[in-house]
């Protein structure tokens, strides 16, 4: 029994880390099944050259490892945390309870309720422990990354310029759209 307990508390390996620099954004998802949705945000972090790390940690399946990750996050250099989960999505709120870093929650559509369950779970935090809640699914994942970038750009002029260029490019894409004759 003791053996099983120890095994359960073994550190969860970091499954992805694409940047060699010190990560500034920690992207946490409740299950690997959330990853495809979160890619919409991870691709933006990559495009903006923001060092990040991505981890699978669950509020109910790996609560001790999640707590360890969050309480050490600031000292390890992380500045913003993104938390994505589906169902009764308590991941973001639990993370926010353990840190003063900003936590951005992304609801995932993982059950027959299509993400409404996770949206309400994340957005309806009782007062005092804030979670910045984004839209359900890929739009929310993308906006979480952009909001993280805006937070980091407050103290990073070069990132501010990259963010401004990114947004200008999106505007140009709209202006370039052609309708059928
Ligand atoms: C949540 O349960 C996860 O964030 C995921 O969205 C959902 C389903 O997880 P799996 O059953 O695919 O591992 O905790």
mmCIF file of C-alpha atoms and ligand atoms in Angstrom:
data_model
loop_
_atom_site.group_PDB
_atom_site.id
_atom_site.type_symbol
_atom_site.label_atom_id
_atom_site.label_comp_id
_atom_site.label_asym_id
_atom_site.label_seq_id
_atom_site.Cartn_x
_atom_site.Cartn_y
_atom_site.Cartn_z
ATOM 1 C CA UNK A 1 0.000 0.000 0.000
ATOM 2 C CA UNK A 2 2.825 2.327 0.927
ATOM 3 C CA UNK A 3 4.481 1.426 -2.373
ATOM 4 C CA UNK A 4 1.347 2.325 -4.324
ATOM 5 C CA UNK A 5 1.060 5.638 -2.497
ATOM 6 C CA UNK A 6 4.666 6.538 -3.285
ATOM 7 C CA UNK A 7 4.199 5.656 -6.926
ATOM 8 C CA UNK A 8 1.139 7.884 -7.086
ATOM 9 C CA UNK A 9 3.176 10.831 -5.799
ATOM 10 C CA UNK A 10 6.023 10.365 -8.244
ATOM 11 C CA UNK A 11 6.592 13.658 -10.133
ATOM 12 C CA UNK A 12 4.600 13.813 -13.343
ATOM 13 C CA UNK A 13 7.068 14.243 -16.218
ATOM 14 C CA UNK A 14 6.848 17.363 -18.326
ATOM 15 C CA UNK A 15 5.381 16.069 -21.551
ATOM 16 C CA UNK A 16 6.208 18.977 -23.793
ATOM 17 C CA UNK A 17 8.668 21.777 -23.791
ATOM 18 C CA UNK A 18 9.484 23.281 -27.129
ATOM 19 C CA UNK A 19 11.482 26.287 -26.063
ATOM 20 C CA UNK A 20 14.929 26.228 -24.554
ATOM 21 C CA UNK A 21 14.398 29.496 -22.655
ATOM 22 C CA UNK A 22 12.981 29.684 -19.145
ATOM 23 C CA UNK A 23 9.207 29.165 -19.507
ATOM 24 C CA UNK A 24 7.063 32.203 -18.668
ATOM 25 C CA UNK A 25 3.686 30.593 -19.309
ATOM 26 C CA UNK A 26 2.597 27.312 -17.772
ATOM 27 C CA UNK A 27 -0.102 25.567 -19.790
ATOM 28 C CA UNK A 28 -1.845 22.935 -17.685
ATOM 29 C CA UNK A 29 -4.532 20.567 -18.949
ATOM 30 C CA UNK A 30 -6.570 18.051 -17.021
ATOM 31 C CA UNK A 31 -6.019 15.298 -19.575
ATOM 32 C CA UNK A 32 -3.986 14.656 -22.686
ATOM 33 C CA UNK A 33 -7.352 14.539 -24.468
ATOM 34 C CA UNK A 34 -7.496 18.342 -24.011
ATOM 35 C CA UNK A 35 -4.270 18.876 -25.928
ATOM 36 C CA UNK A 36 -5.751 19.204 -29.407
ATOM 37 C CA UNK A 37 -7.887 22.127 -28.219
ATOM 38 C CA UNK A 38 -5.002 23.764 -26.405
ATOM 39 C CA UNK A 39 -2.844 23.625 -29.511
ATOM 40 C CA UNK A 40 -4.796 26.657 -30.739
ATOM 41 C CA UNK A 41 -3.181 28.617 -27.915
ATOM 42 C CA UNK A 42 0.191 26.890 -27.924
ATOM 43 C CA UNK A 43 0.666 27.784 -31.591
ATOM 44 C CA UNK A 44 0.131 31.447 -30.705
ATOM 45 C CA UNK A 45 2.645 31.271 -27.859
ATOM 46 C CA UNK A 46 5.126 29.796 -30.334
ATOM 47 C CA UNK A 47 4.363 32.452 -32.972
ATOM 48 C CA UNK A 48 4.927 35.195 -30.409
ATOM 49 C CA UNK A 49 8.139 33.512 -29.226
ATOM 50 C CA UNK A 50 6.900 33.218 -25.668
ATOM 51 C CA UNK A 51 8.694 30.469 -23.738
ATOM 52 C CA UNK A 52 6.135 28.085 -22.264
ATOM 53 C CA UNK A 53 5.784 24.646 -20.819
ATOM 54 C CA UNK A 54 2.791 22.336 -21.134
ATOM 55 C CA UNK A 55 1.802 19.731 -18.565
ATOM 56 C CA UNK A 56 -0.979 17.260 -17.918
ATOM 57 C CA UNK A 57 -2.061 17.585 -14.282
ATOM 58 C CA UNK A 58 -5.498 16.870 -12.900
ATOM 59 C CA UNK A 59 -7.161 18.537 -9.916
ATOM 60 C CA UNK A 60 -8.827 15.269 -8.919
ATOM 61 C CA UNK A 61 -6.493 12.598 -10.320
ATOM 62 C CA UNK A 62 -3.127 14.161 -9.390
ATOM 63 C CA UNK A 63 -4.005 16.754 -6.711
ATOM 64 C CA UNK A 64 -0.659 16.543 -4.903
ATOM 65 C CA UNK A 65 1.431 16.886 -8.049
ATOM 66 C CA UNK A 66 -0.790 19.771 -9.192
ATOM 67 C CA UNK A 67 -0.289 21.591 -5.892
ATOM 68 C CA UNK A 68 3.465 21.069 -6.118
ATOM 69 C CA UNK A 69 3.500 22.443 -9.655
ATOM 70 C CA UNK A 70 1.523 25.545 -8.751
ATOM 71 C CA UNK A 71 3.241 26.471 -5.493
ATOM 72 C CA UNK A 72 6.658 26.290 -7.168
ATOM 73 C CA UNK A 73 5.555 28.017 -10.392
ATOM 74 C CA UNK A 74 6.484 31.587 -9.492
ATOM 75 C CA UNK A 75 9.905 30.710 -8.139
ATOM 76 C CA UNK A 76 10.570 28.695 -11.282
ATOM 77 C CA UNK A 77 9.996 31.847 -13.341
ATOM 78 C CA UNK A 78 6.475 31.287 -14.587
ATOM 79 C CA UNK A 79 4.405 34.473 -14.808
ATOM 80 C CA UNK A 80 1.023 33.359 -16.161
ATOM 81 C CA UNK A 81 -0.794 30.035 -15.832
ATOM 82 C CA UNK A 82 -3.328 28.693 -18.313
ATOM 83 C CA UNK A 83 -5.633 25.965 -17.027
ATOM 84 C CA UNK A 84 -7.837 23.940 -19.359
ATOM 85 C CA UNK A 85 -10.260 21.267 -18.268
ATOM 86 C CA UNK A 86 -13.597 19.718 -19.141
ATOM 87 C CA UNK A 87 -16.557 18.471 -17.135
ATOM 88 C CA UNK A 88 -16.677 19.641 -13.509
ATOM 89 C CA UNK A 89 -13.649 21.759 -14.305
ATOM 90 C CA UNK A 90 -12.161 22.694 -10.960
ATOM 91 C CA UNK A 91 -8.575 22.744 -12.273
ATOM 92 C CA UNK A 92 -8.319 26.509 -12.777
ATOM 93 C CA UNK A 93 -9.917 27.373 -9.450
ATOM 94 C CA UNK A 94 -7.750 24.947 -7.521
ATOM 95 C CA UNK A 95 -4.668 26.346 -9.216
ATOM 96 C CA UNK A 96 -5.711 29.935 -8.491
ATOM 97 C CA UNK A 97 -6.167 29.022 -4.828
ATOM 98 C CA UNK A 98 -2.478 28.114 -4.561
ATOM 99 C CA UNK A 99 -0.832 31.075 -6.303
ATOM 100 C CA UNK A 100 -0.979 34.816 -6.890
ATOM 101 C CA UNK A 101 0.056 34.358 -10.520
ATOM 102 C CA UNK A 102 -2.781 35.170 -12.918
ATOM 103 C CA UNK A 103 -4.685 32.019 -13.878
ATOM 104 C CA UNK A 104 -6.558 31.936 -17.189
ATOM 105 C CA UNK A 105 -9.193 29.217 -17.465
ATOM 106 C CA UNK A 106 -10.187 27.528 -20.711
ATOM 107 C CA UNK A 107 -13.381 25.444 -20.639
ATOM 108 C CA UNK A 108 -13.148 22.252 -22.711
ATOM 109 C CA UNK A 109 -16.145 20.548 -24.318
ATOM 110 C CA UNK A 110 -15.545 17.028 -23.012
ATOM 111 C CA UNK A 111 -18.992 15.769 -22.006
ATOM 112 C CA UNK A 112 -22.554 15.652 -23.429
ATOM 113 C CA UNK A 113 -23.005 19.189 -22.006
ATOM 114 C CA UNK A 114 -20.590 20.475 -24.673
ATOM 115 C CA UNK A 115 -18.483 22.649 -22.409
ATOM 116 C CA UNK A 116 -21.297 24.528 -20.688
ATOM 117 C CA UNK A 117 -20.495 22.496 -17.570
ATOM 118 C CA UNK A 118 -16.833 23.466 -17.616
ATOM 119 C CA UNK A 119 -17.602 27.086 -18.545
ATOM 120 C CA UNK A 120 -19.859 27.489 -15.518
ATOM 121 C CA UNK A 121 -17.423 25.617 -13.283
ATOM 122 C CA UNK A 122 -14.585 27.954 -14.244
ATOM 123 C CA UNK A 123 -16.424 31.269 -14.505
ATOM 124 C CA UNK A 124 -18.483 30.935 -11.329
ATOM 125 C CA UNK A 125 -15.584 31.159 -8.891
ATOM 126 C CA UNK A 126 -16.701 32.505 -5.529
ATOM 127 C CA UNK A 127 -15.304 35.974 -4.868
ATOM 128 C CA UNK A 128 -11.767 36.256 -3.601
ATOM 129 C CA UNK A 129 -9.937 33.748 -5.784
ATOM 130 C CA UNK A 130 -10.143 35.085 -9.339
ATOM 131 C CA UNK A 131 -9.830 33.055 -12.526
ATOM 132 C CA UNK A 132 -9.861 34.861 -15.859
ATOM 133 C CA UNK A 133 -12.302 32.780 -17.872
ATOM 134 C CA UNK A 134 -12.100 32.491 -21.646
ATOM 135 C CA UNK A 135 -14.490 31.067 -24.220
ATOM 136 C CA UNK A 136 -15.177 27.345 -24.629
ATOM 137 C CA UNK A 137 -12.725 25.383 -26.747
ATOM 138 C CA UNK A 138 -10.213 26.557 -29.342
ATOM 139 C CA UNK A 139 -11.248 30.245 -29.366
ATOM 140 C CA UNK A 140 -10.739 30.321 -25.610
ATOM 141 C CA UNK A 141 -7.388 28.546 -25.865
ATOM 142 C CA UNK A 142 -6.222 31.075 -28.451
ATOM 143 C CA UNK A 143 -7.448 34.030 -26.415
ATOM 144 C CA UNK A 144 -5.851 32.681 -23.241
ATOM 145 C CA UNK A 145 -2.519 32.704 -25.055
ATOM 146 C CA UNK A 146 -3.130 36.241 -26.352
ATOM 147 C CA UNK A 147 -4.155 37.478 -22.916
ATOM 148 C CA UNK A 148 -1.049 35.884 -21.432
ATOM 149 C CA UNK A 149 0.959 37.703 -24.089
ATOM 150 C CA UNK A 150 -0.700 41.013 -23.225
ATOM 151 C CA UNK A 151 0.114 40.516 -19.544
ATOM 152 C CA UNK A 152 3.748 39.698 -20.297
ATOM 153 C CA UNK A 153 3.996 42.576 -22.800
ATOM 154 C CA UNK A 154 3.350 45.050 -19.977
ATOM 155 C CA UNK A 155 7.028 44.584 -19.098
ATOM 156 C CA UNK A 156 8.436 43.467 -22.449
ATOM 157 C CA UNK A 157 8.597 46.057 -25.238
ATOM 158 C CA UNK A 158 9.807 43.557 -27.855
ATOM 159 C CA UNK A 159 6.906 41.229 -27.116
ATOM 160 C CA UNK A 160 4.536 44.218 -27.322
ATOM 161 C CA UNK A 161 5.807 44.867 -30.854
ATOM 162 C CA UNK A 162 5.374 41.206 -31.850
ATOM 163 C CA UNK A 163 1.856 41.236 -30.435
ATOM 164 C CA UNK A 164 1.003 44.433 -32.294
ATOM 165 C CA UNK A 165 2.325 42.926 -35.533
ATOM 166 C CA UNK A 166 0.353 39.719 -34.906
ATOM 167 C CA UNK A 167 -2.864 41.682 -34.472
ATOM 168 C CA UNK A 168 -2.180 43.867 -37.500
ATOM 169 C CA UNK A 169 -1.683 40.707 -39.581
ATOM 170 C CA UNK A 170 -5.066 39.387 -38.433
ATOM 171 C CA UNK A 171 -6.693 42.679 -39.436
ATOM 172 C CA UNK A 172 -5.021 42.489 -42.840
ATOM 173 C CA UNK A 173 -6.378 38.958 -43.321
ATOM 174 C CA UNK A 174 -9.898 40.326 -42.912
ATOM 175 C CA UNK A 175 -9.270 43.219 -45.282
ATOM 176 C CA UNK A 176 -7.886 40.810 -47.887
ATOM 177 C CA UNK A 177 -10.970 38.597 -47.837
ATOM 178 C CA UNK A 178 -12.795 38.476 -51.169
ATOM 179 C CA UNK A 179 -16.439 37.577 -51.572
ATOM 180 C CA UNK A 180 -17.645 35.539 -54.575
ATOM 181 C CA UNK A 181 -18.865 37.646 -57.520
HETATM 182 C C1 LIG B 1 -11.185 16.516 -17.390
HETATM 183 O O1 LIG B 1 -11.959 15.476 -17.849
HETATM 184 C C2 LIG B 1 -10.137 16.729 -18.447
HETATM 185 O O2 LIG B 1 -9.714 18.058 -18.454
HETATM 186 C C3 LIG B 1 -10.829 16.359 -19.718
HETATM 187 O O3 LIG B 1 -11.355 17.507 -20.383
HETATM 188 C C4 LIG B 1 -11.991 15.491 -19.261
HETATM 189 C C5 LIG B 1 -11.918 14.095 -19.816
HETATM 190 O O4 LIG B 1 -10.670 13.526 -19.458
HETATM 191 P P1 LIG B 1 -10.244 12.094 -20.033
HETATM 192 O O5 LIG B 1 -11.304 11.132 -19.607
HETATM 193 O O6 LIG B 1 -10.173 12.244 -21.547
HETATM 194 O O7 LIG B 1 -8.891 11.810 -19.449
HETATM 195 O O8 LIG B 1 -10.608 16.222 -16.173
#
